[in-house]
Coordinates of C-alpha atoms in Angstrom, one line a residue:
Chain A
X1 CA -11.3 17.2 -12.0
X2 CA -13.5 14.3 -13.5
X3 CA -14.3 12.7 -16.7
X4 CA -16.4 14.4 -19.1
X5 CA -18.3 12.8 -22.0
X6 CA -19.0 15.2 -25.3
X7 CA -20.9 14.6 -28.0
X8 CA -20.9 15.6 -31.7
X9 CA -17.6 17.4 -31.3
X10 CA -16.6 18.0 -34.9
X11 CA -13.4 15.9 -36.0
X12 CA -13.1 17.0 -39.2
X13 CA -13.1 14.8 -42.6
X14 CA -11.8 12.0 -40.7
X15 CA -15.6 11.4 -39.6
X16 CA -16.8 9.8 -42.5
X17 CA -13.6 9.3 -44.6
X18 CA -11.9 6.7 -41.9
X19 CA -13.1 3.8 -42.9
X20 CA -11.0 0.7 -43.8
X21 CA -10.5 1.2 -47.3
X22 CA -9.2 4.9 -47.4
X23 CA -6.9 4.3 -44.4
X24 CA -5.4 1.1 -45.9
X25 CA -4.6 3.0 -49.1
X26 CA -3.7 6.3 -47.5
X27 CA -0.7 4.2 -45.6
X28 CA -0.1 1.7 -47.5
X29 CA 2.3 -1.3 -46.7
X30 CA 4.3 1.1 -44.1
X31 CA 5.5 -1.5 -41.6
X32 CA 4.2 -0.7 -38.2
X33 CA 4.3 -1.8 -34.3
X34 CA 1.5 -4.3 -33.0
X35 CA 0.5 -6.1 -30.3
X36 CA -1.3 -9.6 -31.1
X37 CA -2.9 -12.1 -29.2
X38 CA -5.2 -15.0 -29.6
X39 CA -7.2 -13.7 -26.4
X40 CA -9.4 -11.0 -26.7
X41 CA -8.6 -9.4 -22.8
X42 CA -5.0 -8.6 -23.2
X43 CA -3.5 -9.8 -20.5
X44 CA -0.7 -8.5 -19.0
X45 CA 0.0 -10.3 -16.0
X46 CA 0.8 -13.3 -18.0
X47 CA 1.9 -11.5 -21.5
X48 CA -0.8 -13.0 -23.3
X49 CA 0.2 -10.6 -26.2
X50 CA 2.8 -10.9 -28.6
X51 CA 5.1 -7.2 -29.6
X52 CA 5.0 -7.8 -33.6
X53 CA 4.8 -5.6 -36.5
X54 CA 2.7 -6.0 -39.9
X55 CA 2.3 -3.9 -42.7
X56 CA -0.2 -1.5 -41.8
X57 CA -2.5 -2.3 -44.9
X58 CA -2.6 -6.0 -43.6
X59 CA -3.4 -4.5 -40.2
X60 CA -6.4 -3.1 -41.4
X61 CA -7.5 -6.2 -43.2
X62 CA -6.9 -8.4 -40.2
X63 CA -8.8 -5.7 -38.0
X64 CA -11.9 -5.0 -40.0
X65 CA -12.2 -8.2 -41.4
X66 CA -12.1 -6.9 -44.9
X67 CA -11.2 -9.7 -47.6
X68 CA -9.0 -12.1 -46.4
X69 CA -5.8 -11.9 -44.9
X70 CA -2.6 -12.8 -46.8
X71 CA 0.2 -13.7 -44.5
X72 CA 0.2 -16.4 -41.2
X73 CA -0.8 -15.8 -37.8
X74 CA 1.1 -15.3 -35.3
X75 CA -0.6 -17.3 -32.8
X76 CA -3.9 -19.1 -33.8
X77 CA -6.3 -18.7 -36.0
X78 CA -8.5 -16.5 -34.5
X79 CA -6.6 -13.3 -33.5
X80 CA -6.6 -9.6 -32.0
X81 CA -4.6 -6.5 -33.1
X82 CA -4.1 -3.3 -31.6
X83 CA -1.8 -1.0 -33.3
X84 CA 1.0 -0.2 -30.6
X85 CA 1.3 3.5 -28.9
X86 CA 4.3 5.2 -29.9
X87 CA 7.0 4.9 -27.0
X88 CA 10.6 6.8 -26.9
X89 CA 12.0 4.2 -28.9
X90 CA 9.2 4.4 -31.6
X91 CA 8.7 7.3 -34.8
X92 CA 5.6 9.4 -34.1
X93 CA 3.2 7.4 -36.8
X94 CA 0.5 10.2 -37.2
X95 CA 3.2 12.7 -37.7
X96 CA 4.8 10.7 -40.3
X97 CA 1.3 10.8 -42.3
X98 CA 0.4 14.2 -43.0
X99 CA -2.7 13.3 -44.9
X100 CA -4.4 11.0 -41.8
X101 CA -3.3 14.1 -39.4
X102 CA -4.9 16.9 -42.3
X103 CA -8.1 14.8 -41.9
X104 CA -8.5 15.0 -38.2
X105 CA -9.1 18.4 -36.7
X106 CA -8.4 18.2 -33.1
X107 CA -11.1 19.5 -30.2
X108 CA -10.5 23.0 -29.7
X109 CA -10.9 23.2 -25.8
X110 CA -7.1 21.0 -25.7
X111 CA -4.4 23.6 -24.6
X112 CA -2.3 23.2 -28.1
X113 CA 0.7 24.9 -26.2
X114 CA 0.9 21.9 -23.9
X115 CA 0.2 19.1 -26.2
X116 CA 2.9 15.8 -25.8
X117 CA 1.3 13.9 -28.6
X118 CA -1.8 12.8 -30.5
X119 CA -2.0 8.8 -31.1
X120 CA -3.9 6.8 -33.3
X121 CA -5.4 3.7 -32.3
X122 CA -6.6 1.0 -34.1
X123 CA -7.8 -2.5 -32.7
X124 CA -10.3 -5.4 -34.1
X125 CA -13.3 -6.0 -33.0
X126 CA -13.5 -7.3 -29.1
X127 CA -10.6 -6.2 -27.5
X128 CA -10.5 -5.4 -24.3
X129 CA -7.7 -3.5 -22.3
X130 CA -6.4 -3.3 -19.0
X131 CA -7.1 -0.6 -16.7
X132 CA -4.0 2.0 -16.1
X133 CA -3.7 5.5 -15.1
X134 CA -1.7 7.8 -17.4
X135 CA -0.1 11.0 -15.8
X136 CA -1.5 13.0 -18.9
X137 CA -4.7 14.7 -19.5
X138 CA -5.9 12.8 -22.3
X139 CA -9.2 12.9 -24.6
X140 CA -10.2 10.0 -26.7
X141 CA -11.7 10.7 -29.9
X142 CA -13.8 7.9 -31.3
X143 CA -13.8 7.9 -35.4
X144 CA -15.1 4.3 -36.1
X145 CA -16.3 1.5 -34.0
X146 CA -18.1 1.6 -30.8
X147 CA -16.2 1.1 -27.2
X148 CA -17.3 1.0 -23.5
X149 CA -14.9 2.8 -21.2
X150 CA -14.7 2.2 -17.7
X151 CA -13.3 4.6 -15.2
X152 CA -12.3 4.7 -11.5
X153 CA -11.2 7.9 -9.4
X154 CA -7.4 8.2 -8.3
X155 CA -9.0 8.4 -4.9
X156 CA -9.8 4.6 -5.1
X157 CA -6.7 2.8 -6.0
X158 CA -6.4 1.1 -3.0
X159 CA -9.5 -0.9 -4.4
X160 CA -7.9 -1.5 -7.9
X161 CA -5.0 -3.8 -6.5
X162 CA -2.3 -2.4 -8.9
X163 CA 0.9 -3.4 -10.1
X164 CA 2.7 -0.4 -10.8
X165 CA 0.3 1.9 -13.4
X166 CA -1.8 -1.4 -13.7
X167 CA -4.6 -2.8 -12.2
X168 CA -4.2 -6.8 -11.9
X169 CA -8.1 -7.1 -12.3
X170 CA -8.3 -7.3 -15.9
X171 CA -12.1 -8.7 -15.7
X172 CA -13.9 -5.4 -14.7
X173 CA -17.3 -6.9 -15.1
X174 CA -17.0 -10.2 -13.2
X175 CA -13.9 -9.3 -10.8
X176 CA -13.2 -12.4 -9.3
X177 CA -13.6 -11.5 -5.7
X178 CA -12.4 -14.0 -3.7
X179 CA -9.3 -12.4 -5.1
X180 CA -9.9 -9.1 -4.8
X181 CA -12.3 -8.1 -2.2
X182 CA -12.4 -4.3 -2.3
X183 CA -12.5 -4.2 -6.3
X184 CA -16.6 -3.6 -6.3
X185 CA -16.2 -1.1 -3.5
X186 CA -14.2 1.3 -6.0
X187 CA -16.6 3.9 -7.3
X188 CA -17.0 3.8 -11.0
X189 CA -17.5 5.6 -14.0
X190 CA -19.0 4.0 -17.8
X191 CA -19.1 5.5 -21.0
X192 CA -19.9 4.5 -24.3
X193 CA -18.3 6.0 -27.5
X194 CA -20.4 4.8 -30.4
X195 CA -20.7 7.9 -32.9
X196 CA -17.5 10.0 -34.8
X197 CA -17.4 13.3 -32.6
X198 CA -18.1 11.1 -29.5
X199 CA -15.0 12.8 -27.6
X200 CA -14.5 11.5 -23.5
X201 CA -12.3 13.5 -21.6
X202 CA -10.1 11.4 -18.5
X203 CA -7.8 13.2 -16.6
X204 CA -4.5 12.6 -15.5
X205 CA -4.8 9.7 -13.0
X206 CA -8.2 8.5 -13.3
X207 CA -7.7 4.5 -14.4
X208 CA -9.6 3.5 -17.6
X209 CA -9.9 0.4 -19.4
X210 CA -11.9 0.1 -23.4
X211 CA -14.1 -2.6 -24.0
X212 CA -14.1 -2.4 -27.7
X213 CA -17.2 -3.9 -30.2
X214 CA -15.9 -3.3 -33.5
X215 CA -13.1 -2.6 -35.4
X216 CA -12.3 0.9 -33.6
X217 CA -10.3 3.6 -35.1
X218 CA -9.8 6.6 -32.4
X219 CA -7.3 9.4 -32.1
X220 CA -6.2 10.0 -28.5
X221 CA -4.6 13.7 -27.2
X222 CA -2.1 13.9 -24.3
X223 CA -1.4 17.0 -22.7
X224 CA 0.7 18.3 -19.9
X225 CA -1.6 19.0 -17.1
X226 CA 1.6 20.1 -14.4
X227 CA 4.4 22.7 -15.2
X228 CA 7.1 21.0 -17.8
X229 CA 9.5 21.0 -15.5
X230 CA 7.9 18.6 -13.0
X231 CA 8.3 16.0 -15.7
X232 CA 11.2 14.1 -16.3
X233 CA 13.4 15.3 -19.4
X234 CA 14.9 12.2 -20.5
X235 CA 10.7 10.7 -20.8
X236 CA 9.6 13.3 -23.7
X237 CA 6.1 11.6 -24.1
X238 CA 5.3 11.4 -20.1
X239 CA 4.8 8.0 -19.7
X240 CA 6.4 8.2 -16.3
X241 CA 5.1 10.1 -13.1
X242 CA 6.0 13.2 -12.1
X243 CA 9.9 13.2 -11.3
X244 CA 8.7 14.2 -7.5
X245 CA 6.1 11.1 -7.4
X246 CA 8.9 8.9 -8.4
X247 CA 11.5 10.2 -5.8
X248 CA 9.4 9.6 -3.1
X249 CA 8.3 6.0 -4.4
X250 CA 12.1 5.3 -4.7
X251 CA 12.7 6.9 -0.7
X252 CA 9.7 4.7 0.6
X253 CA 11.5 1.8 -1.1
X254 CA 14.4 2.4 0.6
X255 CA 12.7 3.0 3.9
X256 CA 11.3 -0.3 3.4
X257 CA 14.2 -1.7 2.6
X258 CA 15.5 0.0 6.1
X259 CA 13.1 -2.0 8.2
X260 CA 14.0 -5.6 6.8
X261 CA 16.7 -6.6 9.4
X262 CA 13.7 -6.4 12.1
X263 CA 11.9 -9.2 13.7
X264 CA 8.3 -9.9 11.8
X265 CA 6.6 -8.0 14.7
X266 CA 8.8 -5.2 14.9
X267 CA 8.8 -4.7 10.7
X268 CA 5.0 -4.8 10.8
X269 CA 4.1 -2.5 13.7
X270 CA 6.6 0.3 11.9
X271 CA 5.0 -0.3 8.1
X272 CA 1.8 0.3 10.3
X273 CA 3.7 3.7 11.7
X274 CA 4.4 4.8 8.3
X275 CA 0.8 3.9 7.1
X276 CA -0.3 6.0 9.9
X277 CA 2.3 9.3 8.9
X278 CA 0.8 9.0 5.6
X279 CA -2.9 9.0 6.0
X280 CA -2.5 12.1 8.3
X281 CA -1.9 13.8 5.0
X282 CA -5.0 12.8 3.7
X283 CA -8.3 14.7 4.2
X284 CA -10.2 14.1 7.6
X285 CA -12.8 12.3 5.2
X286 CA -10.8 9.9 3.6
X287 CA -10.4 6.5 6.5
X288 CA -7.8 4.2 4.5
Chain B
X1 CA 3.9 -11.5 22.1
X2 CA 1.1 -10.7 23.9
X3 CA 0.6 -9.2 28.0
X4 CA 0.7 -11.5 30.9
X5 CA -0.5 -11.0 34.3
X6 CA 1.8 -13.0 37.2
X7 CA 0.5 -13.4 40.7
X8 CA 2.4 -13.9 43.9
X9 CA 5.7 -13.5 41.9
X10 CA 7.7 -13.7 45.1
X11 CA 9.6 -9.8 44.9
X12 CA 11.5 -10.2 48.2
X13 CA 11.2 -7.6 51.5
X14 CA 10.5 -4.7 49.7
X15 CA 6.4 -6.5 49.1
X16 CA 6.3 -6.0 53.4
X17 CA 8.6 -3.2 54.4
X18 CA 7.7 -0.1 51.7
X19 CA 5.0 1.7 53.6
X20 CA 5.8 5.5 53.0
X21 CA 7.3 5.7 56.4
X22 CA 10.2 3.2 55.3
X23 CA 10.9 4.6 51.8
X24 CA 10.8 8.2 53.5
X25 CA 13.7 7.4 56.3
X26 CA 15.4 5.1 53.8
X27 CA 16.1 8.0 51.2
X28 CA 15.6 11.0 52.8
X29 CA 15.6 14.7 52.2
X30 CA 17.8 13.9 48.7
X31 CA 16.0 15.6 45.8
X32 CA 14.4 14.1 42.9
X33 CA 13.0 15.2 39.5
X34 CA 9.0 14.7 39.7
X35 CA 6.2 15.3 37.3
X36 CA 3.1 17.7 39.1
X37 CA -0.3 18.3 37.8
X38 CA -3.4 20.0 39.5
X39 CA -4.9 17.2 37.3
X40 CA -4.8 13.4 38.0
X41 CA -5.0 12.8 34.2
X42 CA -1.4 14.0 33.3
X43 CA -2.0 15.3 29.3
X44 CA 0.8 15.4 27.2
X45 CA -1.3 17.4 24.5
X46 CA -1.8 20.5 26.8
X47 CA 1.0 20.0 28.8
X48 CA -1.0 20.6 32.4
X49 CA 2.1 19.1 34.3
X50 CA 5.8 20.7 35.3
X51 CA 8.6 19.1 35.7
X52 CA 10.1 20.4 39.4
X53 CA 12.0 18.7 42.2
X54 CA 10.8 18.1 45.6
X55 CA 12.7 16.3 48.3
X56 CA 12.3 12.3 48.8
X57 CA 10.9 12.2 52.1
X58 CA 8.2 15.1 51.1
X59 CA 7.1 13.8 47.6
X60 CA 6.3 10.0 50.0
X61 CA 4.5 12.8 52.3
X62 CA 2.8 14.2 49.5
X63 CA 1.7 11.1 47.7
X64 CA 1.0 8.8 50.3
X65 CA -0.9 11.9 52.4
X66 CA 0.8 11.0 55.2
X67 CA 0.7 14.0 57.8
X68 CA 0.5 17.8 56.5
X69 CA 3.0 18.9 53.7
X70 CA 5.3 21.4 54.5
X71 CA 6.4 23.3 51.2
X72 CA 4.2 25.4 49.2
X73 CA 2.1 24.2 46.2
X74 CA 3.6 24.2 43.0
X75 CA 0.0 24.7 40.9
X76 CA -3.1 24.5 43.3
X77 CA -4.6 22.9 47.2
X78 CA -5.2 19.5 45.6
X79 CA -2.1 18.5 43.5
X80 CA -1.4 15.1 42.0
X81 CA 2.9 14.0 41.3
X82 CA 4.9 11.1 39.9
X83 CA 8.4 10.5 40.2
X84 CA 9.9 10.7 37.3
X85 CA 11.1 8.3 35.2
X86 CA 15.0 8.3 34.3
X87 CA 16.2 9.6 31.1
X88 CA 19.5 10.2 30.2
X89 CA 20.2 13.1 31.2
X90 CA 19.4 11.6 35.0
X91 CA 21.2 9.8 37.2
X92 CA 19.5 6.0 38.0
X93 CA 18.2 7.1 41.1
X94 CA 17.6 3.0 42.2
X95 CA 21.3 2.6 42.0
X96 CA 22.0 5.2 44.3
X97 CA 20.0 3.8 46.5
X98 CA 21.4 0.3 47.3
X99 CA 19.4 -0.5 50.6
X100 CA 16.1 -0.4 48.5
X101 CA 17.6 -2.1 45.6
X102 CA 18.3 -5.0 48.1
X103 CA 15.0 -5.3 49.3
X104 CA 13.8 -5.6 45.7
X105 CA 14.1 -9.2 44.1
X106 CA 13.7 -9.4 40.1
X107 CA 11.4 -11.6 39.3
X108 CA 13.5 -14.7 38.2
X109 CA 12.5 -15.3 34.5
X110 CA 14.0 -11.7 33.5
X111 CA 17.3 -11.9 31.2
X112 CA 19.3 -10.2 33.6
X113 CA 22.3 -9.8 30.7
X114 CA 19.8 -8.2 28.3
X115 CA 18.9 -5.6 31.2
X116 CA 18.5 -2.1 30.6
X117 CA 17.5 -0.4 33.7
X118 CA 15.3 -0.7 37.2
X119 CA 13.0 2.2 37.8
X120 CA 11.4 3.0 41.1
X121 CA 7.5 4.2 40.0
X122 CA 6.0 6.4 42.4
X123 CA 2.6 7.9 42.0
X124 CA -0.3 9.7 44.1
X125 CA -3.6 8.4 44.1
X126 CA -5.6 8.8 41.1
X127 CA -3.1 9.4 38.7
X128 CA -3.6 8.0 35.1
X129 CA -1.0 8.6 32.4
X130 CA -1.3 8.3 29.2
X131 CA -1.3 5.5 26.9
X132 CA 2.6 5.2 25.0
X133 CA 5.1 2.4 23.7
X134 CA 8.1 1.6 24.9
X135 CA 11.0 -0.3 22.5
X136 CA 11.7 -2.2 25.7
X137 CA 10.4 -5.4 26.8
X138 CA 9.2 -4.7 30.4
X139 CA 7.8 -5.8 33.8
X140 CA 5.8 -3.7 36.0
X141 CA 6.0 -5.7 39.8
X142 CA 3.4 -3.7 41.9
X143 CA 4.8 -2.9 45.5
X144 CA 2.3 -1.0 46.9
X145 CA -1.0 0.3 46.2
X146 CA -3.4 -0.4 43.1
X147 CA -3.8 0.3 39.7
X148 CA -5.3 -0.3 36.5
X149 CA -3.6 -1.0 33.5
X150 CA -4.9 -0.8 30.0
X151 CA -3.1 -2.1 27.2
X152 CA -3.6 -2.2 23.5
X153 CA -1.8 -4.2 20.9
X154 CA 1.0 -2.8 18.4
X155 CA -1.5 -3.6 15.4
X156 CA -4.4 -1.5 16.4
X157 CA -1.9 2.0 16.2
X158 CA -4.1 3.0 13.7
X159 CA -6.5 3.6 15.6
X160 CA -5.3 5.1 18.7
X161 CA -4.3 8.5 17.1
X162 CA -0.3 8.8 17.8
X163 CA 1.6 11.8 18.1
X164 CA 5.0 9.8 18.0
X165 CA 4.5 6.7 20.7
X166 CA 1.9 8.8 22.5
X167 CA -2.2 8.7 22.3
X168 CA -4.0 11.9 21.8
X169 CA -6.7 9.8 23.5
X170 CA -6.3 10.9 27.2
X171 CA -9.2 9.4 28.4
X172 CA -9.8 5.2 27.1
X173 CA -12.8 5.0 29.6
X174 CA -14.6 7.3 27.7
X175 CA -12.8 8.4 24.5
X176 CA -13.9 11.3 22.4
X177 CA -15.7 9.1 19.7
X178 CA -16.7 12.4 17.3
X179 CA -12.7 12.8 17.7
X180 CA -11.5 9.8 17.7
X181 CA -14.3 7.5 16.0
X182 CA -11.7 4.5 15.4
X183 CA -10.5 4.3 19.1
X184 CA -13.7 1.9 20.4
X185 CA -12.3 -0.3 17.4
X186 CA -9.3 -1.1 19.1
X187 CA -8.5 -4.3 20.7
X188 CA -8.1 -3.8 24.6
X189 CA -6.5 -6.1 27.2
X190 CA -7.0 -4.8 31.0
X191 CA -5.7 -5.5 33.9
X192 CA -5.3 -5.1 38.1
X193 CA -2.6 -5.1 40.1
X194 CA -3.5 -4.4 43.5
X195 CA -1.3 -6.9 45.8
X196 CA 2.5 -6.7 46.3
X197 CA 3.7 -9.6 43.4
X198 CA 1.7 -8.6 40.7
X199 CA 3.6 -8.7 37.7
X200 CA 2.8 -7.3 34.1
X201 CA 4.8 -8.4 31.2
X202 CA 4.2 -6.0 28.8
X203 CA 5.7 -6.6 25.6
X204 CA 8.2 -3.8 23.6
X205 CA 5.8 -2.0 21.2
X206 CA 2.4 -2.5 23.3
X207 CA 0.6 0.2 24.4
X208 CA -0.2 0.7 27.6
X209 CA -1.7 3.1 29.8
X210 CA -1.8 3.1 34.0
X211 CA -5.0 4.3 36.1
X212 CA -3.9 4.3 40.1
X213 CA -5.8 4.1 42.7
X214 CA -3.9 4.5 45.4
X215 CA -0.4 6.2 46.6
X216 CA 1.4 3.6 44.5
X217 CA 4.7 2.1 44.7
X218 CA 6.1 -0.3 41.6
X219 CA 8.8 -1.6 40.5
X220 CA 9.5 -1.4 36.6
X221 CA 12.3 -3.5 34.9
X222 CA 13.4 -3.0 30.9
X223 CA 15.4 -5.2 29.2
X224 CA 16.2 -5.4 25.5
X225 CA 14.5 -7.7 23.2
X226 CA 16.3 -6.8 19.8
X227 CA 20.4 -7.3 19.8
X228 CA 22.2 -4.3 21.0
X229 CA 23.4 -3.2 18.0
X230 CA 19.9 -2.4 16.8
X231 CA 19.4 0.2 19.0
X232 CA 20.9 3.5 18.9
X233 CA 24.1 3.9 20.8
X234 CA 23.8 7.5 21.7
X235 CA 21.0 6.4 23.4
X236 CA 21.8 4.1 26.1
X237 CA 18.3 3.6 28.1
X238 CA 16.6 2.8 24.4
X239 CA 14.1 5.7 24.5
X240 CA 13.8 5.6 21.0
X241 CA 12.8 3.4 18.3
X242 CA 15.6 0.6 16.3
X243 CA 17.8 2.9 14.7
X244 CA 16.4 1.0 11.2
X245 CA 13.0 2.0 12.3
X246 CA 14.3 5.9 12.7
X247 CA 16.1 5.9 9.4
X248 CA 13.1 4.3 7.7
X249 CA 11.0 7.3 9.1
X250 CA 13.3 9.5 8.5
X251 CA 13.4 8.4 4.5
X252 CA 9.3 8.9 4.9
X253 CA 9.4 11.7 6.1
X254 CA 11.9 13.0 3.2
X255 CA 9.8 11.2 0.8
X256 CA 6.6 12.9 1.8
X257 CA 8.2 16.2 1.5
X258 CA 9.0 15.5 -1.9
X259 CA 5.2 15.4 -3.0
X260 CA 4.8 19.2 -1.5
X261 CA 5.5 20.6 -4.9
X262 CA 2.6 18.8 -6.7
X263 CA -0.8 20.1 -6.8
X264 CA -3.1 18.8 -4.3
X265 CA -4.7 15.9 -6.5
X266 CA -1.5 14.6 -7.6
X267 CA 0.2 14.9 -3.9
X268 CA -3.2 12.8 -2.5
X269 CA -3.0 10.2 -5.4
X270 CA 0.4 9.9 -4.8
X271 CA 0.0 9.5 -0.9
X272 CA -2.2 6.5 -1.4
X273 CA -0.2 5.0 -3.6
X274 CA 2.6 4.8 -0.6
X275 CA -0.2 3.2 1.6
X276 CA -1.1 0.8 -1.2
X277 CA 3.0 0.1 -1.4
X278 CA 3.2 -0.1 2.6
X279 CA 0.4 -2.3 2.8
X280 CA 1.4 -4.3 0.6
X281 CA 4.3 -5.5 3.2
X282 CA 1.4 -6.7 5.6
X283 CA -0.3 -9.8 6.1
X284 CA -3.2 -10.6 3.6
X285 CA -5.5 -10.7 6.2
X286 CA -4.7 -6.9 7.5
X287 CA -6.7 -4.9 5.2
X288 CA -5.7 -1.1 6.9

């Protein structure tokens, strides 16, 4: 499984009636969930974002740069918006706006039977996002605005020096590697989405980070790639792994936890036992 | 931690008075448990050994080729035997046998308190065993004879290919390097003991492999490094790893078996995300 780029995939009316006008009016002053910051690289290591919400009308002013902006800032004068992803806690925006949803006619290779949910995304001009790995199949539909994505295999994640879903190199062009040696050695994959009907397929687990240029309006798809019942119930938009992936991170945690009473020598030589019990499970090929 | 090579450790009558002819009238006909091979590399991996019992007297005939046997042969004309170590389910065969124990002095800096058990070693020429851990610091005081010992460190076990606290590489002189490519990357410490009061401290958790030359007669003396309480209780000559270290891979092995109902992407990703988690516990400048 790999990316795939396609082009001129027909969206439907959204294609040329997204711009910021008709989505400002469409919405209106419906109150919705941002993040802001005065950086363009959100930053999550040292929360360089702010959770806020604005009227969505506003948020398309401040995004597109279209008249001027009535309320304050937040942070500074010079800011960047990205309209928040719906989380468990949050109502299904798209849903809630027939109309938007009416104008975008979804890809038809997306298996509708096992679709979680389909996400609009709007940013301003510049941002750039981290680079995470969702458990969902995912295609990202560009409608306005032009982004770079950057991609890296599962296979390499040792390279990516994660924190949890998250890689903690949020620089993907000049990784500062001093800090992180092995971050060039991961085998990469760009993209640019430039034109409506640019459509980028990423599967579940490949890490991907947008570098945006413009004011970017996108609609994303998420789809169950495993059986439904290798999810966990109680996470109804999969933003968690697989409720197996998570057991086993939770026993290795306490195995861990087993091997603090040792001496330093001791604790090392077994985490280099249980390195070894692993990587027999990996192909021949792959020397970790 | 690291190996250290004593000379003229002063080990008391037993460096002057074990020829074979001494040991042989000194125990007798009594019979022990011994390890016989038609080969002199004893392989764990195809199992070209038995475990039998001979009589005292005619294992030192056997080994030390003094006179003509007079049993039959177990395997083949030329045959190669060890004594074998105690385990639990064997009686200390040095404490039954107080007139050798008395000519045997432990070398002084031993923590007599902290001592697990004294094990006569007894070997025909040309036998090499294979490389393993003990949990036990340990001496080896060479009595008689000469041999070769080759010893790697408890970091490197990632490249020695372990099946438990055993190498599939028989042979370290000339290792298999289509099958074992990572071996010749392994750090290697070797040594001789060939004269009555060589002494080998080899640490708990290095590796260590024996090549003899001769009809050999050693003396090997465990002691525990860890407190007592770390060790398993059921277990009293500390075979086995820290009980912490058993339920730790115990857990791993649990949590591994928790990925087998993923597809074969997911179970891979997932498996190097527990490295990246594992290595995370090591030093910076161990990149596995």
């Amino acid at each position: 499984r790999e990316p795939a780029l396609l082009r001129n995939v027909p969206l439907g009316p959204c294609s040329y009636k997204w711009n910021s006008r008709y989505l400002s009016n469409s919405v209106g002053s419906k109150s919705v969930n941002i993040l802001v910051s005065s950086h363009a690289r959100f930053d999550f290591v040292h929360k360089n974002f702010l959770n806020r919400t604005l009227p969505f009308n506003e948020l398309i002013r401040r995004c597109s740069g279209m008249g001027k902006h009535t309320g304050d800032h937040f942070l500074s004068e010079r800011e960047f918006y990205q309209l928040r992803s719906p989380d468990d806690r949050q109502e299904d925006f798209f849903k809630n706006h027939k109309g938007l949803q009416d104008d975008f006619k979804m890809p038809n290779f997306i298996p509708k039977e096992k679709l979680i949910s389909t996400n609009l995304k709007i940013n301003s001009a510049d941002v750039i996002t981290w680079t995470q790995y969702d458990v969902m199949d995912t295609v990202l539909c560009q409608v306005q605005g032009s982004r770079r994505v950057v991609l890296f295999p599962p296979r390499d994640s040792s390279k990516l020096y994660l924190q949890g879903d998250k890689s903690l190199v949020l620089d993907v062009d000049q990784p500062d590697t001093a800090k992180f040696p092995l971050f060039p050695m991961a085998q990469r994959w760009e993209c640019e989405l430039s034109q409506p009907g640019d459509v980028l397929f990423i599967p579940a687990l490949w890490f991907h980070s947008s570098i945006c240029k413009d004011f970017g309006v996108a609609v994303s798809c998420l789809w169950r790639h495993l059986e439904r019942d290798q999810y966990d119930k109680k996470d109804p938009l999969h933003h968690k792994d697989p409720m197996a992936a998570t057991r086993a991170m939770d026993l290795l945690a306490k195995a861990l936890k087993q091997l603090e009473i040792l001496p330093d020598d001791y604790r090392q030589f077994y985490y280099r036992m249980m390195i070894n019990k692993v990587n027999e499970k990996l192909p021949r090929d792959f020397v970790q």
